[in-house]
Amino acid sequence: AVVIFDDKPMFTSVGEMLRLSTERTRELLKLELEIERSELLEQWHFASLEKIFIENKIYIKFDGLTYEEAIAITHKLLKPHTKHLKREVSDEDVKRLLELRMRRITKHDSDKADQLLLDLEEKLKQVAHNLEHLTEFAIAWFKKLKEKYAAGRERRTEIRNFENIDAAKVAVSNVKLFVNKVEGFAGYALKKGEGDFVSDCSDIDDIIIIRRDGIMQVSRISEKSFFGKDILYCGVWKKGDDRTIYNLIYLDGRSRAAFVKRFAVTSITRDKEYPLTTAEKGSRVLYLSVNPNGEAETVKILLRPVPKLKRVRFEFDFSQLAIKGRAAKGNMLSKHLIHKIEMKEGGVSTLSALKVYWDETIQRLNYDGRGKYIGAFAGDDKILTIHKNGFYKLSPFADATKFDEEIILMEKYNPEQVYSMIYWEAAKKQFFVKRFQLEPTDKKQSLVGDIEGSYVEMVTSDATPRVFVQYDKRGGDRADDLISLPHFISVKGQKALGNRLTPFKVKSINILEPIKPLETAPETNRDIAPSEFPSTKSKDDIPPEGPVQITLEL
């Protein structure tokens, strides 16, 4: 960190800053103690003079004298009694004595004066002790800070742990990436008409470039950089991204055969050119697709007609191909020249779903198993968050996603899921209940209307939620209610007001464990023989009243 120390910038660590701050506080405490000692000495000095002045009736000796003569005679009369004082008696001391009112003189109490002097001497001893043990005094002072100043000054910030932050993951998207594929330029400062828009990104992101000749390069984004003509692909690259899969078909310049491969780009050396083909002269890319979640499409291949070639059309499914390293040669697709490649249909992800967790401590998503398990995500899956202020939002499951505060529900979004919610309607000043399905949206949407002060009391995705409503007994002795929300209200739209929970004043609302459906016994088609029915009992076999156990004779 950089701080100003003695009017100069100084580079230092947090520990060193704390040490300097603590030493500064210690010196200030020493100064305060010295000031306190000086004030106590002055109080003791004048209290001693006042006691001598009154008890020896010096005030009656200068009757009829001028002010200057009174000062001089007071000095003379005090001198025999001031040997125990800690400093000389000054003219200012005498002037203060002469200003004492007669009422104070007549009400002088010798015992109280002695007690005052003793108290001052005890305080002086304590101050002297604190100065001798200044470090211990400073430690005790720090410990008493919270006790002394806590009331009314409670912490408003939240204590959380910090994690290692990748700047590129959390950087704001403050620039736009453009590319001129023909001329080979890319950057965020290309003039209007010079290139095509790629995406929003930050000015510290890396970009990946793949050219027609099969050369791949990763570089830090700049205003405008040249990467070579005939660019096939330009995009933002993230280090360690093993879910973005590149599907590639290329022509080998030496054998003239076509090869196919799938790979991820997880690590590179910036600005180094990597060949994605065999690097033979004449090698070039015939087909390329970039798939953020490992999708594998099916393509139609049209070969160049040659004599004796019977099959000029065929299809290839990329999902049949394993994902390998960037430098792998790949599998031979055809030894004949390819005339045209077209996508037949998009595919689904070939990667396993990603398990996502929410770490409440640092308020971040992770894939490492830390915190609450949210679900397994793939493709366009979204995370649903419902907040205390009544808004809900659908967000991507990337670990760099930022979330608003006061999340009361976070789970994997399912458009068919029914949610049950109790919320406070500020305009009507009552609790309302509603059940609804959430519409897919890219924007924040309110579930409680636009009235300021409305908020969500509870929300759940359980199928059979129950709540226990406790009433305020000050308005009357009313029994508390146990309410099953599915029986209380049917499913409506998310913008519906809902039904009023109760007209009475509520003390608390607690959600209970949902009722689990009973497991049904498996059906059987076997016929039951008469011998399998219970035999008829006589009257003597009838058990007495009360709980009974029936025994079947099988």
Coordinates of C-alpha atoms in Angstrom, one line a residue:
A1 CA 0.0 0.0 0.0
V2 CA 1.0 3.6 -0.5
V3 CA 0.5 6.1 2.4
I4 CA 1.6 9.6 3.2
F5 CA 4.1 9.6 6.0
D6 CA 5.9 12.7 7.1
D7 CA 4.5 14.5 4.1
K8 CA 6.1 11.9 1.8
P9 CA 4.7 8.9 -0.1
M10 CA 5.8 5.6 1.5
F11 CA 5.3 2.0 0.3
T12 CA 4.5 -0.2 3.2
S13 CA 2.6 -3.3 4.2
V14 CA -0.7 -3.5 6.1
G15 CA 1.2 -4.9 9.1
E16 CA 3.6 -2.0 9.1
M17 CA 0.8 0.5 8.8
L18 CA -0.9 -1.1 11.9
R19 CA 2.4 -0.9 13.8
L20 CA 2.9 2.8 13.0
S21 CA -0.7 3.6 13.8
T22 CA -0.4 1.8 17.1
E23 CA 2.8 3.6 18.0
R24 CA 1.2 6.9 17.1
T25 CA -1.7 6.1 19.4
R26 CA 0.6 5.2 22.2
E27 CA 2.4 8.5 21.9
L28 CA -0.9 10.4 21.9
L29 CA -2.0 8.5 25.1
K30 CA 1.3 9.5 26.7
L31 CA 0.6 13.1 25.8
E32 CA -2.9 12.9 27.2
L33 CA -1.6 11.4 30.5
E34 CA 1.0 14.2 30.8
I35 CA -1.7 16.8 30.3
E36 CA -3.9 15.1 32.9
R37 CA -1.0 15.0 35.3
S38 CA -0.3 18.7 34.8
E39 CA -4.0 19.6 35.4
L40 CA -4.1 17.4 38.5
L41 CA -1.0 19.1 39.9
E42 CA -2.5 22.5 39.3
Q43 CA -5.7 21.4 41.1
W44 CA -3.7 20.0 44.0
H45 CA -1.6 23.2 44.2
F46 CA -4.5 25.6 44.4
A47 CA -6.5 23.4 46.7
S48 CA -3.5 23.4 49.1
L49 CA -3.1 27.2 48.8
E50 CA -6.8 27.7 49.4
K51 CA -6.7 25.6 52.5
I52 CA -3.7 27.5 53.9
F53 CA -5.3 30.9 53.0
I54 CA -8.6 30.2 54.7
E55 CA -7.5 28.1 57.7
N56 CA -4.8 30.7 58.6
K57 CA -7.2 33.6 58.1
I58 CA -4.8 35.4 55.9
Y59 CA -7.7 37.2 54.2
I60 CA -8.3 39.4 57.2
K61 CA -4.7 40.7 57.4
F62 CA -4.9 43.0 54.4
D63 CA -8.0 45.0 55.4
G64 CA -7.6 48.6 54.3
L65 CA -4.6 47.9 52.0
T66 CA -4.3 48.6 48.3
Y67 CA -4.5 45.7 45.8
E68 CA -0.7 45.6 45.2
E69 CA -0.1 45.8 49.0
A70 CA -2.6 42.9 49.5
I71 CA -0.7 40.8 47.0
A72 CA 2.6 41.5 48.7
I73 CA 1.3 40.8 52.2
T74 CA -0.3 37.6 51.1
H75 CA 3.0 36.3 49.6
K76 CA 4.6 37.1 53.0
L77 CA 2.0 35.4 55.1
L78 CA 1.8 32.3 52.8
K79 CA 5.6 31.6 52.8
P80 CA 5.8 29.8 56.1
H81 CA 3.1 27.3 55.1
T82 CA 4.2 26.5 51.5
K83 CA 7.3 24.4 51.9
H84 CA 5.5 21.2 51.0
L85 CA 4.1 22.6 47.7
K86 CA 5.5 21.3 44.5
R87 CA 6.2 24.7 42.9
E88 CA 6.6 28.3 43.9
V89 CA 3.6 30.5 44.6
S90 CA 3.0 32.9 41.7
D91 CA 1.3 36.3 41.6
E92 CA -1.5 34.6 39.6
D93 CA -2.0 32.1 42.5
V94 CA -2.4 35.0 44.9
K95 CA -4.7 36.9 42.6
R96 CA -7.0 33.9 42.5
L97 CA -7.0 33.7 46.3
L98 CA -7.9 37.3 46.6
E99 CA -10.9 36.7 44.2
L100 CA -12.4 34.1 46.6
R101 CA -15.9 35.1 47.7
M102 CA -16.7 35.5 51.3
R103 CA -19.4 32.9 51.0
R104 CA -16.9 30.3 49.9
I105 CA -14.6 31.3 52.8
T106 CA -17.3 31.1 55.4
K107 CA -18.5 27.7 54.2
H108 CA -15.0 26.1 54.1
D109 CA -14.9 22.6 55.5
S110 CA -11.4 21.5 56.6
D111 CA -12.3 17.7 56.4
K112 CA -13.6 18.1 52.9
A113 CA -10.5 20.0 51.8
D114 CA -8.3 17.3 53.2
Q115 CA -10.4 14.6 51.4
L116 CA -10.1 16.6 48.1
L117 CA -6.3 16.7 48.4
L118 CA -6.2 12.9 49.1
D119 CA -8.3 12.2 46.1
L120 CA -6.1 14.4 43.9
E121 CA -3.0 12.6 45.2
E122 CA -4.5 9.2 44.4
K123 CA -5.3 10.3 40.9
L124 CA -1.7 11.6 40.5
K125 CA -0.4 8.2 41.6
Q126 CA -2.6 6.4 39.1
V127 CA -1.4 8.7 36.3
A128 CA 2.2 8.2 37.3
H129 CA 1.6 4.4 37.2
N130 CA 0.1 4.6 33.8
L131 CA 3.0 6.6 32.5
E132 CA 5.5 4.1 33.9
H133 CA 3.5 1.2 32.3
L134 CA 2.5 3.0 29.1
T135 CA 2.3 -0.1 26.8
E136 CA 0.0 -2.0 29.2
F137 CA -2.1 1.2 29.5
A138 CA -2.4 1.5 25.7
I139 CA -3.5 -2.2 25.4
A140 CA -6.2 -1.7 28.1
W141 CA -7.3 1.5 26.3
F142 CA -7.8 -0.4 23.0
K143 CA -9.8 -3.1 24.7
K144 CA -12.1 -0.5 26.3
L145 CA -12.8 1.3 23.0
K146 CA -15.6 -1.1 22.0
E147 CA -17.2 -1.1 25.4
K148 CA -17.0 2.7 25.6
Y149 CA -18.2 3.6 22.1
A150 CA -20.3 0.6 21.0
A151 CA -23.7 1.8 22.0
G152 CA -25.3 3.7 19.1
R153 CA -22.3 3.0 16.8
E154 CA -23.0 -0.6 15.8
R155 CA -21.2 -2.0 12.8
R156 CA -23.1 -1.4 9.6
T157 CA -20.8 -3.4 7.3
E158 CA -20.7 -7.2 7.2
I159 CA -17.6 -9.2 8.1
R160 CA -16.8 -11.7 5.4
N161 CA -13.8 -13.7 4.3
F162 CA -11.9 -12.8 1.1
E163 CA -11.0 -15.1 -1.6
N164 CA -8.4 -14.8 -4.3
I165 CA -9.9 -12.7 -7.0
D166 CA -9.1 -13.0 -10.6
A167 CA -9.2 -9.5 -11.9
A168 CA -10.3 -10.6 -15.4
K169 CA -13.3 -12.4 -14.0
V170 CA -14.7 -9.5 -12.1
A171 CA -13.6 -6.6 -14.3
V172 CA -16.5 -4.5 -15.6
S173 CA -17.2 -4.7 -19.4
N174 CA -16.1 -1.2 -20.3
V175 CA -15.1 -1.6 -23.9
K176 CA -16.4 -3.2 -27.1
L177 CA -14.4 -5.7 -29.1
F178 CA -14.4 -5.3 -32.9
V179 CA -12.7 -7.3 -35.6
N180 CA -11.9 -6.8 -39.3
K181 CA -11.6 -10.4 -40.5
V182 CA -10.5 -9.5 -44.0
E183 CA -7.7 -7.1 -43.1
G184 CA -6.8 -8.9 -39.9
F185 CA -7.3 -6.2 -37.3
A186 CA -9.0 -6.5 -33.9
G187 CA -9.4 -4.2 -30.9
Y188 CA -11.7 -1.9 -29.1
A189 CA -10.8 1.4 -30.9
L190 CA -11.5 0.4 -34.5
K191 CA -13.3 3.3 -36.2
K192 CA -16.9 3.0 -37.4
G193 CA -17.0 0.9 -40.5
E194 CA -13.6 -0.6 -39.9
G195 CA -14.8 -3.8 -38.3
D196 CA -17.7 -5.9 -37.0
F197 CA -18.8 -5.9 -33.4
V198 CA -17.9 -9.1 -31.5
S199 CA -18.9 -8.6 -27.8
D200 CA -18.6 -6.4 -24.8
C201 CA -15.5 -7.0 -22.7
S202 CA -13.1 -5.3 -20.3
D203 CA -9.8 -3.6 -21.2
I204 CA -7.8 -6.3 -19.4
D205 CA -9.4 -9.3 -21.2
D206 CA -7.5 -11.6 -23.5
I207 CA -8.8 -12.3 -27.0
I208 CA -8.3 -15.4 -29.1
I209 CA -7.8 -15.2 -32.9
I210 CA -8.0 -18.2 -35.3
R211 CA -7.0 -17.6 -39.0
R212 CA -7.9 -19.5 -42.1
D213 CA -4.3 -20.8 -42.3
G214 CA -4.9 -22.7 -39.0
I215 CA -2.8 -20.3 -36.8
M216 CA -4.2 -19.6 -33.4
Q217 CA -3.0 -16.7 -31.2
V218 CA -4.1 -15.3 -27.8
S219 CA -3.2 -11.7 -27.0
R220 CA -4.2 -9.0 -24.5
I221 CA -6.9 -6.7 -26.0
S222 CA -5.6 -3.4 -27.2
E223 CA -6.9 -0.4 -29.1
K224 CA -6.0 -1.9 -32.5
S225 CA -3.7 -4.8 -33.3
F226 CA -2.8 -6.7 -36.5
F227 CA -3.1 -10.5 -36.3
G228 CA -2.8 -11.5 -39.9
K229 CA -5.3 -11.5 -42.7
D230 CA -8.3 -13.8 -43.2
I231 CA -9.4 -14.2 -39.6
L232 CA -12.0 -16.9 -39.1
Y233 CA -12.8 -16.4 -35.4
C234 CA -12.3 -13.7 -32.8
G235 CA -13.6 -13.8 -29.2
V236 CA -12.8 -13.2 -25.6
W237 CA -10.6 -16.0 -24.1
K238 CA -10.6 -17.1 -20.4
K239 CA -7.7 -18.9 -18.9
G240 CA -8.5 -22.4 -17.7
D241 CA -11.8 -22.6 -19.7
D242 CA -12.2 -26.3 -20.4
R243 CA -15.9 -26.1 -21.3
T244 CA -15.5 -24.0 -24.5
I245 CA -14.9 -26.6 -27.2
Y246 CA -13.6 -25.9 -30.7
N247 CA -14.8 -28.2 -33.5
L248 CA -12.4 -28.1 -36.4
I249 CA -12.1 -29.6 -39.9
Y250 CA -8.9 -28.8 -41.7
L251 CA -7.1 -29.7 -44.9
D252 CA -3.6 -31.2 -44.5
G253 CA -1.3 -29.5 -47.1
R254 CA 0.9 -32.5 -47.6
S255 CA -1.5 -35.4 -47.9
R256 CA -4.5 -33.3 -49.1
A257 CA -6.7 -35.3 -46.8
A258 CA -9.2 -33.7 -44.4
F259 CA -8.9 -34.2 -40.7
V260 CA -11.3 -33.5 -37.9
K261 CA -10.7 -32.8 -34.2
R262 CA -12.2 -31.3 -31.0
F263 CA -10.2 -29.5 -28.4
A264 CA -10.2 -26.9 -25.7
V265 CA -7.7 -24.0 -25.2
T266 CA -7.0 -23.9 -21.5
S267 CA -3.5 -22.4 -21.3
I268 CA -1.2 -20.6 -23.7
T269 CA 1.7 -18.2 -24.0
R270 CA 0.5 -14.8 -24.9
D271 CA 1.2 -13.5 -28.5
K272 CA 2.7 -16.9 -29.5
E273 CA 1.3 -18.4 -32.7
Y274 CA 0.0 -22.0 -32.4
P275 CA -0.7 -24.2 -35.5
L276 CA -4.1 -26.0 -35.2
T277 CA -3.3 -28.0 -38.4
T278 CA -0.3 -30.1 -39.3
A279 CA 1.5 -26.9 -40.2
E280 CA 2.4 -28.3 -43.6
K281 CA 2.4 -25.8 -46.5
G282 CA -1.0 -25.4 -47.9
S283 CA -2.8 -26.5 -44.8
R284 CA -6.0 -24.5 -44.1
V285 CA -9.2 -24.6 -42.0
L286 CA -12.3 -25.9 -43.8
Y287 CA -14.8 -25.6 -40.9
L288 CA -14.7 -24.2 -37.4
S289 CA -17.3 -23.8 -34.7
V290 CA -16.9 -22.5 -31.1
N291 CA -19.2 -24.0 -28.5
P292 CA -19.4 -22.4 -25.1
N293 CA -20.7 -25.6 -23.4
G294 CA -19.1 -28.3 -25.5
E295 CA -22.0 -28.7 -28.0
A296 CA -21.4 -31.1 -30.8
E297 CA -23.2 -30.5 -34.1
T298 CA -23.8 -32.6 -37.2
V299 CA -22.4 -31.4 -40.5
K300 CA -23.1 -32.4 -44.1
I301 CA -19.9 -33.0 -46.2
L302 CA -20.0 -32.6 -50.0
L303 CA -16.9 -34.0 -51.7
R304 CA -15.4 -32.8 -55.0
P305 CA -16.6 -35.2 -57.7
V306 CA -13.9 -37.4 -59.2
P307 CA -14.0 -40.5 -61.4
K308 CA -14.9 -43.7 -59.6
L309 CA -16.0 -41.8 -56.5
K310 CA -19.4 -43.3 -55.7
R311 CA -20.3 -41.4 -52.5
V312 CA -19.9 -37.7 -52.7
R313 CA -22.2 -36.8 -49.8
F314 CA -22.1 -37.9 -46.2
E315 CA -22.7 -36.6 -42.7
F316 CA -20.5 -36.4 -39.6
D317 CA -21.6 -36.1 -36.0
F318 CA -19.0 -34.3 -33.8
S319 CA -20.3 -36.1 -30.7
Q320 CA -18.7 -39.3 -32.0
L321 CA -15.3 -37.6 -31.6
A322 CA -13.4 -37.4 -28.3
I323 CA -12.1 -34.1 -27.0
K324 CA -8.3 -34.0 -27.1
G325 CA -5.5 -31.5 -26.9
R326 CA -5.0 -28.5 -29.1
A327 CA -1.9 -30.0 -30.7
A328 CA -3.6 -33.4 -31.6
K329 CA -3.6 -34.2 -35.3
G330 CA -7.2 -35.5 -35.2
N331 CA -9.0 -38.2 -37.1
M332 CA -9.1 -38.5 -40.9
L333 CA -12.5 -37.4 -42.1
S334 CA -11.9 -38.1 -45.8
K335 CA -8.9 -38.6 -48.1
H336 CA -10.8 -36.9 -50.9
L337 CA -11.0 -33.2 -51.5
I338 CA -13.9 -31.5 -49.8
H339 CA -16.0 -29.1 -51.8
K340 CA -18.4 -27.8 -49.2
I341 CA -19.3 -28.3 -45.5
E342 CA -22.7 -27.2 -44.1
M343 CA -24.2 -27.6 -40.6
K344 CA -27.1 -29.9 -40.7
E345 CA -28.3 -29.5 -37.1
G346 CA -27.0 -28.1 -33.8
G347 CA -26.1 -30.5 -31.2
V348 CA -26.4 -30.7 -27.4
S349 CA -23.5 -30.5 -24.9
T350 CA -21.3 -33.5 -24.7
L351 CA -19.9 -32.3 -21.4
S352 CA -21.2 -33.4 -18.0
A353 CA -23.3 -31.0 -16.1
L354 CA -21.4 -28.6 -13.9
K355 CA -22.1 -28.8 -10.2
V356 CA -22.5 -25.3 -8.8
Y357 CA -22.2 -24.2 -5.2
W358 CA -23.0 -21.0 -3.3
D359 CA -20.5 -19.8 -0.7
E360 CA -22.5 -17.6 1.7
T361 CA -19.4 -16.4 3.4
I362 CA -17.9 -14.6 0.4
Q363 CA -21.1 -14.3 -1.6
R364 CA -19.7 -16.1 -4.7
L365 CA -20.5 -19.1 -6.8
N366 CA -17.9 -21.9 -7.1
Y367 CA -17.4 -25.4 -8.5
D368 CA -15.2 -26.7 -5.7
G369 CA -17.9 -28.0 -3.3
R370 CA -17.7 -25.0 -0.9
G371 CA -21.1 -23.9 0.5
K372 CA -24.6 -24.7 -0.4
Y373 CA -25.2 -27.0 -3.4
I374 CA -27.3 -25.2 -6.0
G375 CA -27.6 -27.8 -8.8
A376 CA -26.0 -29.3 -11.9
F377 CA -25.9 -26.8 -14.8
A378 CA -25.4 -27.2 -18.5
G379 CA -26.1 -25.2 -21.6
D380 CA -28.4 -22.3 -21.1
D381 CA -29.5 -23.2 -17.5
K382 CA -30.0 -20.2 -15.2
I383 CA -29.8 -19.5 -11.5
L384 CA -32.9 -18.1 -9.9
T385 CA -32.5 -15.6 -7.0
I386 CA -35.5 -14.0 -5.1
H387 CA -34.6 -11.1 -2.9
K388 CA -36.1 -9.6 0.2
N389 CA -37.2 -6.5 -1.7
G390 CA -39.4 -8.7 -3.9
F391 CA -37.4 -8.8 -7.0
Y392 CA -36.3 -12.0 -8.8
K393 CA -33.6 -12.4 -11.4
L394 CA -32.2 -15.2 -13.7
S395 CA -28.5 -15.2 -13.9
P396 CA -25.8 -17.3 -15.6
F397 CA -24.0 -19.9 -13.6
A398 CA -20.5 -18.5 -14.3
D399 CA -18.4 -18.1 -11.1
A400 CA -17.9 -14.4 -11.9
T401 CA -21.6 -13.7 -11.7
K402 CA -22.5 -10.9 -9.2
F403 CA -25.7 -11.1 -7.1
D404 CA -27.6 -8.4 -5.2
E405 CA -27.8 -8.5 -1.4
E406 CA -30.5 -10.1 0.8
I407 CA -31.1 -13.3 -1.2
I408 CA -33.8 -15.4 0.4
L409 CA -34.0 -18.1 -2.3
M410 CA -31.4 -19.3 -4.7
E411 CA -31.9 -22.4 -6.8
K412 CA -31.7 -23.7 -10.4
Y413 CA -34.4 -22.2 -12.5
N414 CA -37.2 -24.4 -13.7
P415 CA -40.1 -22.7 -15.6
E416 CA -42.5 -25.5 -14.5
Q417 CA -41.7 -25.0 -10.8
V418 CA -44.5 -23.5 -8.6
Y419 CA -43.4 -21.1 -5.9
S420 CA -45.4 -20.2 -2.8
M421 CA -44.8 -16.8 -1.3
I422 CA -46.0 -14.6 1.6
Y423 CA -45.3 -10.9 1.3
W424 CA -46.1 -7.7 3.0
E425 CA -48.2 -5.3 0.9
A426 CA -47.2 -1.8 2.1
A427 CA -50.2 0.0 0.7
K428 CA -52.7 -2.3 2.3
K429 CA -50.5 -2.9 5.4
Q430 CA -51.3 -6.6 5.4
F431 CA -49.7 -10.0 4.5
F432 CA -50.7 -11.6 1.2
V433 CA -50.2 -15.2 -0.1
K434 CA -49.7 -16.2 -3.7
R435 CA -48.6 -19.2 -5.7
F436 CA -47.1 -18.8 -9.2
Q437 CA -44.7 -19.9 -11.9
L438 CA -41.9 -17.6 -12.9
E439 CA -41.5 -16.3 -16.4
P440 CA -38.1 -16.4 -18.1
T441 CA -36.6 -13.0 -18.4
D442 CA -33.2 -11.3 -18.7
K443 CA -34.2 -8.4 -16.4
K444 CA -35.1 -8.0 -12.8
Q445 CA -38.8 -8.4 -12.2
S446 CA -40.8 -7.4 -9.1
L447 CA -43.1 -9.9 -7.4
V448 CA -44.6 -7.5 -4.9
G449 CA -45.5 -4.5 -7.0
D450 CA -44.0 -1.0 -7.1
I451 CA -45.2 0.1 -3.6
E452 CA -42.2 1.2 -1.5
G453 CA -42.0 -0.7 1.7
S454 CA -43.3 -4.0 0.4
Y455 CA -41.1 -7.0 1.1
V456 CA -41.1 -10.8 0.9
E457 CA -41.6 -12.5 4.3
M458 CA -41.0 -16.1 3.0
V459 CA -40.9 -18.0 -0.3
T460 CA -40.4 -21.7 -1.0
S461 CA -40.5 -24.1 -4.0
D462 CA -41.8 -27.0 -1.8
A463 CA -44.8 -28.8 -3.3
T464 CA -46.8 -28.8 -0.1
P465 CA -45.6 -25.9 2.0
R466 CA -47.2 -25.2 5.5
V467 CA -46.8 -22.1 7.7
F468 CA -47.5 -21.5 11.3
V469 CA -49.1 -18.0 11.9
Q470 CA -48.8 -16.6 15.4
Y471 CA -51.0 -13.7 16.2
D472 CA -50.4 -10.7 18.4
K473 CA -52.4 -11.5 21.5
R474 CA -52.6 -7.8 22.6
G475 CA -55.6 -7.3 20.3
G476 CA -57.4 -10.3 21.7
D477 CA -56.9 -14.0 22.6
R478 CA -57.0 -15.5 19.1
A479 CA -55.8 -19.1 18.4
D480 CA -52.8 -19.4 16.1
D481 CA -53.2 -20.9 12.7
L482 CA -51.6 -23.8 10.8
I483 CA -52.1 -23.0 7.1
S484 CA -51.4 -25.3 4.1
L485 CA -50.6 -22.9 1.2
P486 CA -51.7 -25.2 -1.7
H487 CA -55.2 -25.4 0.0
F488 CA -55.2 -21.7 0.8
I489 CA -54.8 -20.4 -2.8
S490 CA -54.5 -21.8 -6.3
V491 CA -51.6 -21.2 -8.8
K492 CA -52.0 -17.8 -10.4
G493 CA -49.8 -15.4 -12.4
Q494 CA -46.6 -14.0 -10.9
K495 CA -48.1 -10.4 -11.1
A496 CA -51.3 -11.3 -9.2
L497 CA -51.9 -9.7 -5.9
G498 CA -52.9 -13.0 -4.2
N499 CA -55.1 -13.7 -1.2
R500 CA -55.0 -11.9 2.1
L501 CA -53.3 -14.1 4.7
T502 CA -55.4 -12.8 7.6
P503 CA -57.2 -9.7 8.7
F504 CA -55.6 -9.9 12.2
K505 CA -52.3 -8.5 13.4
V506 CA -49.5 -11.1 12.9
K507 CA -46.7 -11.6 15.4
S508 CA -44.6 -14.1 13.4
I509 CA -44.8 -16.5 10.4
N510 CA -42.8 -19.7 10.5
I511 CA -42.5 -22.1 7.6
L512 CA -42.8 -25.8 8.7
E513 CA -41.5 -29.0 7.2
P514 CA -43.6 -29.9 4.1
I515 CA -45.8 -33.0 4.2
K516 CA -44.1 -35.8 2.2
P517 CA -46.5 -37.9 0.1
L518 CA -47.1 -41.4 1.4
E519 CA -45.4 -44.2 -0.5
T520 CA -48.1 -46.4 -2.2
A521 CA -47.7 -50.2 -1.9
P522 CA -46.9 -51.9 -5.2
E523 CA -50.0 -53.4 -6.9
T524 CA -50.2 -57.2 -7.4
N525 CA -52.3 -59.3 -9.8
R526 CA -52.1 -62.4 -7.7
D527 CA -55.5 -63.9 -6.6
I528 CA -55.8 -64.4 -2.9
A529 CA -56.9 -67.9 -1.9
P530 CA -59.8 -68.3 0.6
S531 CA -57.3 -69.8 3.1
E532 CA -55.4 -66.6 3.1
F533 CA -58.4 -64.6 4.6
P534 CA -58.5 -64.3 8.5
S535 CA -60.6 -67.0 10.1
T536 CA -63.8 -66.1 11.8
K537 CA -63.5 -65.7 15.6
S538 CA -66.0 -66.6 18.3
K539 CA -67.4 -64.1 20.8
D540 CA -65.0 -65.5 23.4
D541 CA -62.1 -64.4 21.2
I542 CA -63.2 -60.7 21.1
P543 CA -60.6 -58.7 22.9
P544 CA -61.4 -56.1 25.4
E545 CA -61.9 -52.4 24.5
G546 CA -58.8 -50.4 23.7
P547 CA -56.0 -50.7 21.3
V548 CA -56.0 -54.0 19.5
Q549 CA -53.6 -55.9 17.2
I550 CA -55.1 -58.0 14.4
T551 CA -53.2 -61.1 13.5
L552 CA -53.7 -62.6 10.0
E553 CA -53.4 -66.3 9.7
L554 CA -51.6 -67.0 6.5

